Amino acid sequence: MIVLGADIIVYALYAFSSGSIINLSFRLAPYLRVMIIVIDVRTLRECVKTVVAIGKVLDIVVLSILFLLFSSVLAFVLFEDTEQGKEYFSSYGSTLYQMFVLFTTSNNPDVWLPAYKAFRSSCLFFILYILFGVYFITNLILAVVYDSFKEQLAALVKGRRCKRNNSLQAAFNLLDVEKRGFLDSVQVVSLFKSLNKYRTLPRIEEENFEAIFYALDDSGDFKITLEEFEDLCEKIALKFPKAPEPSWFERFPTFYNSVYSTKLKEFVKSQKFEYVIFAMLLLNLVAVVIEITLDLQDNSQQAVWQDIEFTFGWIYVVEMLLKIYAYGFFNYWREGLNKFDFCITIIIVVGETLTFALPNTASIISNEEWIRYLLIARLLRLIRLLMHIQRYRVIISTFLKLIPWLTPYLGMIFCLMCIYCSLGVQLFGGLVSNYNETFETTGLYENDYSVHNFNDFASGMVTLFNLLVMGSWQVWLESYVTLTGTWWTSVFFLSFYLLAILYLLNLVIAFVLEAFFVEMELSTVPIDIRKAEATELGTQKDLIEKAQQARHENVESLLNRMLGEQLEEEKS
C-alpha cells in the first residue's frame, strides 16, 4: 500500500508539473493493484500457487521448440526461390514466425496458398505439419500440464486436509470426555449449537442438525468416530433441501383436504400439469413470433395476436395461483424459477391490462415494446424442458456446481489480462490513430479493427479478449510491430498466447471436461439409503436421504472423485 500511495503521489506531482496526465510512460499502480487482489483473496492466491508450481513441462516444451525450429528450417529450404518463399518465407525469421502462427491455425490456409497454387503436392507438407503440431504436440502439452496441475491440486488439498484434521482431532478429544472413541447425536448437536455462537462461522440451521449427523455417520451405527468426525467441515458446508412448510390454506382443512381439492393438488404437482404449461409456452412462442413479424410489417392483424398474448398472460396467472394453492406460497417462493415466473407474470399482466384499459396513456409499465421483451423472457422457461432429459440435467447441474470452484481460475486469467492490458496501454497507447500515417499501412486499418486497440484500458481489455479467443490475433501482432518499428513488440503477443491461451485457458477447459465426465458417472450411481430401525424409519430415512442427496450435490465430492488417484498416491 505504501508503494501504491507513493506511485499516486509521484503521478500527481508529474501531472501538476507538466500540465498533462497522459505523458507518464510507466506506472507501478496498475500492477500493484492486481498483486494486492491476488494476495488478499485466499482462493485466488492458492490458485496462483498451484498453477505456478506446475512442473514436468520442460521436456515437452523443448520438444515443441525443436519441432518448430526444424519445421521452419525445412520449410525455408523446400520453398526457397518459389513464390511461397518470396511472399512468406523470405528469411528464416519470417519463416519461423509464419510457421508459429500456422501452429495456432490462425493463418491457415492463407499462408500456404502460393505453394498450393504452384504445386498441389506441396499441401502434404503443411497438412502433416498441422496434424502433428496441432493435434499431437498441442494436446500432448495440454495432457502433461493438466496431469501436473492435478498433482499440485491434490497436494494442496492434502495439505489443507492435514491442517484441518489436526484441529478436528484436538476438538474430538475435547468432546469425547468419557474416552469412548465416538460421539453420539447429543454431543454433535451440542457442538453445532456452540458453533452457531460464533458470528465468523456460517450459521447451521437447527432443522439440519440431524441431517448433518447422518451425513457424518458413514457406518450407519449412529456413532461418529474420529475418522468420520474429520469430515465435519465438508458436511457443515452441505446444503440440505428444506422441509416443506404448511400451507396457509391448511387452516381450512375441511375445504383444503376435500376430495376435489386433493385431486386438484395432485394434478398441479403431476407431470401432466407441467406438460400442459409447456404446451402453452410453445403456443405462446408461436404467437409472439407471429405478432412481432406482423408488427414489423405494419399489418393490421397484429392487434388480434396482441389479444391472444393478453389471454396467455392470464393463463399464466391461473397457473401461478394453482401452484401457490397446491404447494403453499412459501414453498412456491423457494424455487428461483418460480420467483422469475411470478415477477415476470405480474409485470406483464399489469402492463397489458393498463395497455388495454388506458391505450392512450403513456406509461413505462404499459409500453408495448417493453412488454414484448418480457414476453420473450418468459419463454426462457422452455429451458425447463431440457431438465427432463437426464444428460442435459447433469450438464446444467455440473456447470452450476463448478462455477464457485472455477471462479478463482477465471479470475487468474482476468488478472493476467489486466497486467497485459496495463502494459499494452503503456507501450502502445495512442499508436492507433488517424493522425498516425503509419497506421494506414497496417492490417488493423485494412480490416477495420481500429476500435480494438490499447489506447485506453477498456478497449485494451476487449482487444485482449479477441486475442484470447484466437480471432486473427496475428493481425494485431503484425500491426503493432509496424507501428512500433521493432520485432520486440511480438514478445508481448506471443507471451500472451503461451500463458493465457495455450496454458491457462486450456487448463480450465480440460478441468471442466473431466468434471463433466465424472459428474455423469456419479449421476448413474443410485443413491444408497441405509435401512434404519423399524421404529424410527419414517423421519430418519428422510434425513438420511437428504444427507445423501446433499453429499452427491457437493462440489467437494466431485473434486475427491477427480483427484482420487492423485490423493491415493499422496497417501502412499
XYZ file of C-alpha atoms in Angstrom:
572
model
C 0.000 0.000 0.000
C 2.905 2.356 0.723
C 4.355 1.764 -2.745
C 0.907 2.268 -4.280
C 0.478 5.539 -2.416
C 3.957 6.677 -3.478
C 3.112 5.904 -7.107
C -0.047 8.012 -6.910
C 1.861 10.923 -5.338
C 4.605 10.786 -7.992
C 1.983 10.639 -10.730
C 0.097 13.604 -9.256
C 3.295 15.674 -8.960
C 4.241 14.816 -12.538
C 0.800 15.768 -13.820
C 0.872 19.041 -11.853
C 4.346 19.996 -13.077
C 3.814 19.039 -16.735
C 0.184 20.047 -17.002
C -0.622 16.687 -18.635
C -1.939 13.425 -17.249
C -1.145 11.142 -20.180
C 2.581 11.528 -20.810
C 3.968 9.477 -17.917
C 5.270 6.396 -19.726
C 5.380 3.947 -16.834
C 3.412 3.462 -13.615
C 3.502 0.755 -10.964
C -0.048 1.256 -9.692
C -1.893 -0.979 -12.233
C 0.367 -3.932 -11.464
C 0.306 -3.352 -7.706
C -3.500 -3.368 -7.688
C -3.524 -6.803 -9.311
C -0.931 -8.064 -6.815
C -2.975 -6.744 -3.886
C -6.075 -8.558 -5.137
C -4.159 -11.817 -5.596
C -2.624 -11.573 -2.113
C -5.874 -10.526 -0.437
C -8.192 -13.184 -1.945
C -7.263 -16.565 -0.446
C -8.780 -18.749 -3.176
C -7.103 -16.694 -5.883
C -3.784 -16.813 -4.025
C -3.955 -20.614 -3.711
C -4.906 -20.876 -7.369
C -1.842 -18.879 -8.427
C 0.404 -21.005 -6.197
C -0.981 -24.196 -7.736
C -0.505 -23.046 -11.317
C 2.948 -21.536 -10.731
C 4.141 -24.739 -9.046
C 3.294 -26.882 -12.062
C 6.397 -28.672 -13.300
C 7.222 -31.581 -15.587
C 6.615 -29.469 -18.691
C 10.191 -28.614 -19.620
C 10.682 -31.756 -21.717
C 7.549 -31.232 -23.772
C 8.298 -27.507 -24.204
C 11.774 -28.330 -25.523
C 10.223 -30.898 -27.876
C 7.767 -28.277 -29.172
C 10.537 -25.728 -29.749
C 12.684 -28.282 -31.588
C 9.695 -29.284 -33.719
C 9.007 -25.655 -34.607
C 12.668 -24.881 -35.373
C 13.127 -27.995 -37.509
C 9.863 -27.444 -39.408
C 10.832 -23.830 -40.096
C 14.241 -24.863 -41.449
C 12.596 -27.481 -43.644
C 10.009 -25.006 -44.948
C 12.658 -22.353 -45.603
C 14.773 -24.814 -47.632
C 11.905 -26.501 -49.502
C 10.273 -23.296 -50.717
C 13.391 -21.254 -51.451
C 13.246 -19.414 -54.794
C 9.496 -20.027 -55.111
C 6.532 -17.700 -54.916
C 5.825 -19.118 -51.450
C 9.364 -18.278 -50.353
C 9.271 -14.763 -51.777
C 5.919 -13.899 -50.209
C 6.020 -15.630 -46.810
C 9.367 -17.411 -46.292
C 11.800 -14.706 -47.404
C 14.063 -15.240 -44.366
C 14.402 -17.783 -41.605
C 12.968 -15.309 -39.086
C 9.833 -14.684 -41.157
C 9.528 -18.430 -41.823
C 9.752 -19.183 -38.107
C 7.080 -16.577 -37.388
C 4.704 -17.812 -40.107
C 5.123 -21.431 -39.004
C 4.385 -20.460 -35.403
C 1.202 -18.685 -36.479
C 0.297 -21.752 -38.546
C 0.836 -23.774 -35.358
C -2.142 -21.827 -33.974
C -4.049 -22.271 -37.309
C -4.821 -18.533 -37.387
C -3.282 -18.065 -40.861
C -4.416 -21.388 -42.310
C -4.732 -21.847 -45.303
C -3.693 -18.333 -46.384
C -0.023 -18.868 -45.609
C 0.441 -21.837 -47.975
C -1.875 -20.801 -50.821
C 1.021 -19.663 -53.116
C 2.736 -23.044 -52.731
C -0.523 -24.909 -53.295
C -1.277 -22.919 -56.446
C 2.154 -23.741 -57.865
C 2.351 -27.399 -56.790
C -0.637 -29.199 -55.338
C 1.591 -31.822 -53.767
C 3.139 -29.132 -51.544
C -0.002 -29.213 -49.407
C 1.230 -32.517 -47.927
C 3.991 -30.701 -46.025
C 1.573 -28.235 -44.423
C -1.098 -30.853 -43.726
C 1.420 -33.099 -41.964
C 2.749 -30.095 -40.028
C -0.746 -29.144 -38.841
C -1.728 -32.713 -37.991
C 1.408 -33.351 -35.964
C 1.710 -29.883 -34.438
C -1.894 -29.006 -33.672
C -3.425 -32.398 -32.993
C -0.450 -34.088 -31.339
C 2.057 -31.607 -29.883
C -0.587 -29.170 -28.597
C -2.681 -31.898 -26.995
C 0.462 -33.501 -25.586
C 1.389 -30.214 -23.919
C -2.121 -29.939 -22.511
C -2.069 -33.522 -21.204
C 1.291 -33.095 -19.459
C 0.368 -29.712 -17.986
C -3.031 -30.922 -16.805
C -1.603 -34.053 -15.208
C 0.946 -31.945 -13.336
C -1.798 -29.498 -12.386
C -3.865 -32.291 -10.829
C -0.844 -33.417 -8.816
C -0.325 -29.892 -7.481
C -4.033 -29.525 -6.739
C -4.040 -32.856 -4.905
C -1.015 -31.741 -2.874
C -2.832 -28.509 -1.984
C -5.975 -30.402 -0.958
C -3.924 -32.871 1.088
C -2.022 -30.098 2.883
C -5.253 -28.305 3.695
C -6.779 -31.539 4.979
C -3.789 -32.271 7.227
C -4.067 -28.893 8.953
C -7.824 -29.249 9.277
C -7.648 -32.825 10.578
C -5.143 -31.855 13.277
C -7.578 -29.245 14.565
C -10.536 -31.634 14.328
C -8.655 -34.368 16.179
C -7.970 -31.963 19.033
C -11.655 -30.951 19.075
C -12.759 -34.610 19.046
C -10.557 -35.416 22.044
C -12.049 -32.486 23.959
C -15.622 -33.563 23.174
C -15.019 -37.237 23.942
C -14.845 -36.679 27.689
C -15.598 -40.318 28.537
C -12.942 -41.558 26.076
C -15.416 -43.886 24.335
C -13.832 -43.350 20.924
C -17.038 -41.950 19.398
C -19.561 -39.119 19.740
C -23.330 -39.550 19.941
C -26.003 -37.322 18.432
C -26.430 -35.300 21.647
C -22.750 -34.329 21.689
C -22.708 -33.475 17.985
C -25.871 -31.350 18.206
C -24.402 -29.571 21.236
C -21.305 -28.824 19.155
C -23.440 -27.339 16.368
C -25.224 -25.072 18.847
C -21.871 -23.894 20.199
C -20.564 -23.180 16.689
C -23.616 -21.010 15.984
C -22.485 -18.632 18.740
C -19.542 -17.507 16.591
C -20.510 -14.850 14.059
C -17.448 -15.504 11.910
C -18.654 -19.055 11.134
C -21.510 -19.937 8.766
C -24.734 -20.478 10.678
C -26.027 -24.047 10.856
C -29.811 -24.286 10.648
C -31.297 -26.239 13.542
C -33.512 -28.229 11.184
C -30.319 -29.563 9.554
C -28.612 -30.739 12.761
C -29.795 -34.328 12.448
C -29.279 -34.389 8.681
C -25.635 -33.348 9.137
C -25.278 -36.044 11.801
C -26.453 -38.695 9.329
C -24.172 -37.247 6.667
C -21.258 -37.750 9.069
C -22.384 -41.251 10.038
C -20.941 -43.231 7.130
C -21.108 -46.547 9.003
C -24.784 -46.194 9.904
C -24.304 -47.141 13.570
C -25.385 -43.706 14.883
C -21.893 -43.156 16.325
C -19.422 -40.600 14.983
C -15.888 -41.952 15.119
C -12.742 -39.851 14.788
C -12.389 -40.818 11.122
C -15.973 -39.731 10.413
C -15.577 -36.576 12.512
C -12.740 -35.452 10.238
C -15.370 -34.801 7.537
C -17.145 -32.251 9.746
C -16.128 -29.172 7.723
C -17.332 -30.713 4.463
C -20.640 -31.849 5.932
C -21.402 -28.500 7.557
C -20.962 -26.873 4.142
C -23.595 -29.170 2.599
C -26.858 -27.580 1.503
C -29.853 -29.659 2.518
C -33.297 -29.353 0.953
C -35.632 -27.646 3.411
C -38.701 -29.388 4.726
C -41.940 -28.087 3.193
C -43.822 -25.537 5.278
C -47.554 -25.941 5.923
C -49.769 -24.004 3.549
C -51.958 -21.140 4.715
C -54.939 -22.974 3.230
C -54.485 -25.789 5.760
C -56.268 -23.548 8.235
C -59.403 -24.692 6.419
C -58.908 -28.478 6.437
C -62.491 -29.309 5.518
C -62.154 -27.488 2.220
C -58.405 -27.903 1.554
C -58.368 -31.660 2.208
C -61.622 -32.430 0.436
C -61.715 -34.965 -2.393
C -61.875 -32.416 -5.203
C -59.199 -30.212 -3.629
C -56.866 -33.202 -3.177
C -57.329 -34.259 -6.797
C -56.632 -30.695 -7.961
C -53.423 -30.530 -5.889
C -52.269 -33.890 -7.210
C -52.875 -32.729 -10.775
C -50.944 -29.472 -10.253
C -47.999 -31.420 -8.792
C -48.044 -34.024 -11.576
C -46.064 -34.137 -14.821
C -49.309 -33.761 -16.783
C -49.715 -30.225 -15.483
C -46.117 -29.422 -16.464
C -46.753 -30.756 -19.960
C -49.858 -28.573 -20.275
C -47.834 -25.494 -19.296
C -45.056 -26.424 -21.722
C -47.662 -26.731 -24.486
C -48.965 -23.270 -23.567
C -45.424 -21.903 -23.695
C -44.876 -23.355 -27.162
C -48.142 -21.862 -28.400
C -47.189 -18.571 -26.754
C -43.851 -18.692 -28.571
C -45.651 -19.066 -31.907
C -47.963 -16.172 -31.010
C -45.054 -13.899 -30.043
C -43.158 -14.661 -33.273
C -46.255 -14.001 -35.409
C -47.082 -10.804 -33.511
C -43.534 -9.454 -33.876
C -43.497 -10.326 -37.586
C -46.820 -8.556 -38.174
C -45.585 -5.566 -36.158
C -42.513 -5.240 -38.382
C -44.761 -5.434 -41.451
C -47.278 -2.906 -40.002
C -50.029 -5.475 -40.544
C -53.463 -4.724 -39.095
C -53.778 -8.328 -37.858
C -51.235 -7.530 -35.168
C -53.996 -6.387 -32.794
C -55.605 -9.842 -32.879
C -52.388 -11.525 -31.809
C -51.904 -8.945 -29.065
C -55.279 -10.034 -27.677
C -54.083 -13.658 -27.816
C -50.930 -12.742 -25.885
C -53.111 -10.962 -23.333
C -55.081 -14.202 -22.887
C -51.874 -16.167 -22.395
C -50.878 -13.725 -19.666
C -53.961 -14.560 -17.621
C -53.419 -18.278 -18.239
C -50.041 -17.903 -16.517
C -51.728 -16.062 -13.651
C -54.039 -19.045 -13.207
C -51.011 -21.374 -13.305
C -49.270 -19.299 -10.650
C -52.330 -19.275 -8.369
C -52.814 -23.032 -8.752
C -49.197 -23.696 -7.771
C -49.481 -21.411 -4.752
C -52.659 -23.263 -3.778
C -51.069 -26.708 -4.183
C -47.657 -26.051 -2.638
C -48.237 -23.101 -0.353
C -46.767 -19.666 -1.010
C -43.500 -20.115 0.925
C -42.764 -23.489 -0.687
C -43.601 -21.990 -4.082
C -41.360 -18.980 -3.457
C -38.316 -21.086 -2.524
C -37.713 -22.091 -6.120
C -35.799 -19.499 -8.118
C -37.675 -20.283 -11.320
C -40.998 -19.661 -9.575
C -39.749 -16.255 -8.409
C -38.811 -15.475 -12.002
C -42.255 -16.601 -13.249
C -44.061 -14.655 -10.536
C -42.311 -11.337 -11.194
C -42.459 -11.615 -14.985
C -46.122 -12.679 -14.977
C -47.268 -9.909 -12.631
C -45.409 -7.183 -14.548
C -46.648 -8.416 -17.944
C -50.280 -8.794 -16.866
C -50.336 -5.394 -15.156
C -48.694 -3.780 -18.191
C -51.013 -5.472 -20.692
C -54.067 -4.632 -18.597
C -53.069 -0.959 -18.464
C -52.451 -1.003 -22.226
C -55.940 -2.353 -22.891
C -57.671 -0.216 -20.267
C -55.782 3.026 -20.987
C -54.469 2.724 -24.564
C -53.730 6.445 -24.923
C -51.804 6.788 -21.667
C -48.013 6.780 -21.943
C -46.509 4.663 -19.204
C -43.312 2.702 -18.813
C -45.094 -0.331 -17.426
C -47.621 -0.340 -20.296
C -45.097 0.202 -23.080
C -45.771 -2.449 -25.758
C -42.127 -2.825 -26.805
C -41.015 -3.324 -23.229
C -43.778 -5.862 -22.599
C -42.719 -7.776 -25.717
C -39.226 -8.178 -24.301
C -40.729 -9.513 -21.071
C -42.805 -11.983 -23.095
C -39.646 -13.279 -24.717
C -38.009 -13.501 -21.271
C -40.913 -15.598 -20.019
C -40.395 -18.020 -22.891
C -36.994 -18.763 -21.372
C -38.976 -21.130 -19.179
C -38.788 -23.513 -22.111
C -35.279 -24.261 -20.871
C -37.023 -26.351 -18.214
C -37.788 -28.849 -20.966
C -34.090 -29.671 -21.022
C -34.191 -30.539 -17.328
C -36.384 -33.539 -18.138
C -33.509 -35.058 -20.131
C -31.001 -36.787 -17.850
C -27.883 -35.817 -19.801
C -28.852 -32.157 -20.067
C -29.787 -32.062 -16.387
C -26.350 -33.400 -15.460
C -24.638 -30.848 -17.719
C -26.549 -27.907 -16.244
C -26.126 -29.065 -12.622
C -22.399 -29.685 -13.147
C -21.949 -26.255 -14.698
C -23.695 -24.550 -11.776
C -21.720 -26.646 -9.296
C -18.372 -25.768 -10.873
C -18.945 -22.006 -11.017
C -17.669 -21.343 -7.443
C -14.624 -23.566 -7.985
C -13.762 -22.131 -11.401
C -14.169 -18.507 -10.296
C -10.591 -18.126 -8.929
C -9.087 -19.711 -12.068
C -11.104 -17.473 -14.343
C -10.135 -14.625 -12.013
C -6.483 -15.539 -12.527
C -6.934 -15.256 -16.300
C -8.648 -11.905 -15.742
C -5.750 -10.685 -13.567
C -3.280 -11.757 -16.250
C -5.319 -9.835 -18.814
C -5.262 -6.769 -16.537
C -1.459 -6.935 -16.322
C -1.078 -7.293 -20.083
C -3.655 -4.575 -20.704
C -1.833 -2.127 -18.418
C 1.439 -2.971 -20.146
C -0.205 -2.645 -23.562
C -1.614 0.786 -22.740
C 1.808 1.979 -21.568
C 3.637 0.510 -24.578
C 1.136 1.011 -27.406
C -1.242 3.711 -26.168
C -2.011 6.320 -28.832
C -0.324 4.469 -31.730
C -3.646 3.585 -33.367
C -4.766 6.996 -34.566
C -5.853 8.637 -37.783
C -3.090 11.187 -37.178
C -0.502 8.413 -37.424
C 0.379 7.964 -41.112
C 1.893 4.523 -40.467
C -1.435 3.266 -39.141
C -2.994 3.290 -42.628
C -0.471 0.674 -43.778
C -1.387 -1.860 -41.065
C -3.808 -4.758 -41.028
C -5.844 -3.068 -38.300
C -6.715 -0.290 -40.738
C -7.396 -2.645 -43.653
C -9.664 -4.915 -41.574
C -11.396 -2.005 -39.823
C -10.132 -3.169 -36.425
C -9.103 0.321 -35.354
C -11.549 0.379 -32.420
C -9.755 -2.651 -30.947
C -6.596 -1.046 -29.627
C -4.614 -0.235 -26.494
C -5.374 3.480 -26.405
C -7.226 3.029 -23.100
C -7.780 0.269 -20.555
C -11.347 -0.615 -21.580
C -10.578 -1.058 -25.285
C -7.382 -2.876 -24.325
C -9.351 -5.495 -22.365
C -11.686 -6.016 -25.331
C -8.661 -6.414 -27.607
C -7.117 -8.998 -25.288
C -10.402 -10.893 -25.254
C -10.231 -11.066 -29.043
C -6.704 -12.428 -28.718
C -7.917 -14.903 -26.094
C -10.442 -16.443 -28.484
C -7.784 -16.594 -31.217
C -9.568 -14.292 -33.649
C -6.869 -13.448 -36.243
C -4.500 -12.491 -33.430
C -1.556 -12.144 -35.848
C -3.232 -9.036 -37.325
C -2.658 -7.171 -34.045
C 0.869 -8.537 -33.716
C 1.925 -7.508 -37.230
C 0.183 -4.134 -36.987
C 1.834 -3.156 -33.715
C 5.200 -4.395 -34.966
C 4.742 -1.990 -37.887
C 3.602 0.844 -35.621
C 6.469 0.437 -33.153
C 9.079 -0.408 -35.773
C 10.602 -3.257 -33.751
C 10.090 -7.025 -33.668
C 10.455 -6.969 -29.884
C 6.779 -6.000 -29.864
C 5.937 -9.563 -30.885
C 7.146 -10.789 -27.468
C 4.090 -9.124 -25.903
C 1.607 -11.003 -28.095
C 3.474 -14.318 -28.255
C 3.877 -14.487 -24.476
C 0.178 -13.720 -24.019
C -0.690 -16.602 -26.345
C 1.587 -19.008 -24.485
C 0.465 -18.038 -20.975
C -3.199 -17.176 -21.364
C -4.325 -19.461 -24.184
C -2.004 -22.434 -24.503
C -1.530 -22.713 -20.739
C -4.278 -21.269 -18.528
C -7.356 -21.329 -20.760
C -6.730 -24.872 -21.987
C -6.117 -25.928 -18.384
C -9.528 -24.650 -17.320
C -11.229 -26.250 -20.332
C -9.579 -29.613 -19.618
C -10.710 -29.480 -15.990
C -14.295 -28.652 -16.972
C -14.406 -31.528 -19.461
C -13.176 -34.047 -16.904
C -15.614 -32.681 -14.344
C -18.489 -33.299 -16.743
C -17.395 -36.878 -17.350
C -17.018 -37.563 -13.617
C -20.368 -35.947 -12.813
C -22.114 -38.004 -15.481
C -20.558 -41.106 -13.969
C -21.713 -40.061 -10.499
C -25.225 -39.382 -11.791
C -25.583 -43.020 -12.849
C -24.772 -44.268 -9.321
C -28.004 -44.756 -7.364
C -28.270 -43.043 -4.002
C -27.838 -45.696 -1.309
C -30.276 -45.150 1.503
C -29.340 -47.154 4.553
C -32.035 -49.034 6.401
C -32.964 -47.500 9.725
C -34.600 -49.197 12.651
C -38.234 -50.127 12.103
C -39.426 -47.848 14.886
C -37.504 -44.876 13.510
C -37.934 -45.498 9.787
C -40.066 -42.506 8.852
C -38.152 -39.429 9.973
C -34.645 -40.862 9.958
C -34.974 -42.283 6.457
C -35.943 -38.828 5.193
C -32.944 -37.307 6.965
C -30.599 -39.945 5.563
C -31.970 -39.320 2.078
C -31.430 -35.587 2.492
C -27.876 -36.202 3.668
C -27.074 -38.500 0.755
C -28.628 -36.111 -1.770
C -26.662 -33.162 -0.395
C -23.483 -35.254 -0.408
C -23.904 -36.032 -4.109
C -24.500 -32.351 -4.846
C -21.373 -31.208 -3.004
C -18.501 -29.947 -5.166
C -16.044 -31.463 -2.685
C -17.223 -34.959 -3.612
C -16.655 -34.125 -7.260
C -13.085 -32.989 -6.564
C -12.406 -36.099 -4.493
C -13.575 -38.282 -7.362
C -11.473 -36.385 -9.898
C -8.352 -36.361 -7.726
C -8.858 -39.830 -6.290
C -5.800 -41.343 -7.959
C -3.523 -38.435 -7.027
C -4.779 -38.387 -3.424
C -4.129 -42.119 -3.096
C -0.588 -41.605 -4.383
C -0.065 -38.871 -1.803
C -1.229 -41.235 0.958
C 1.124 -43.973 -0.174
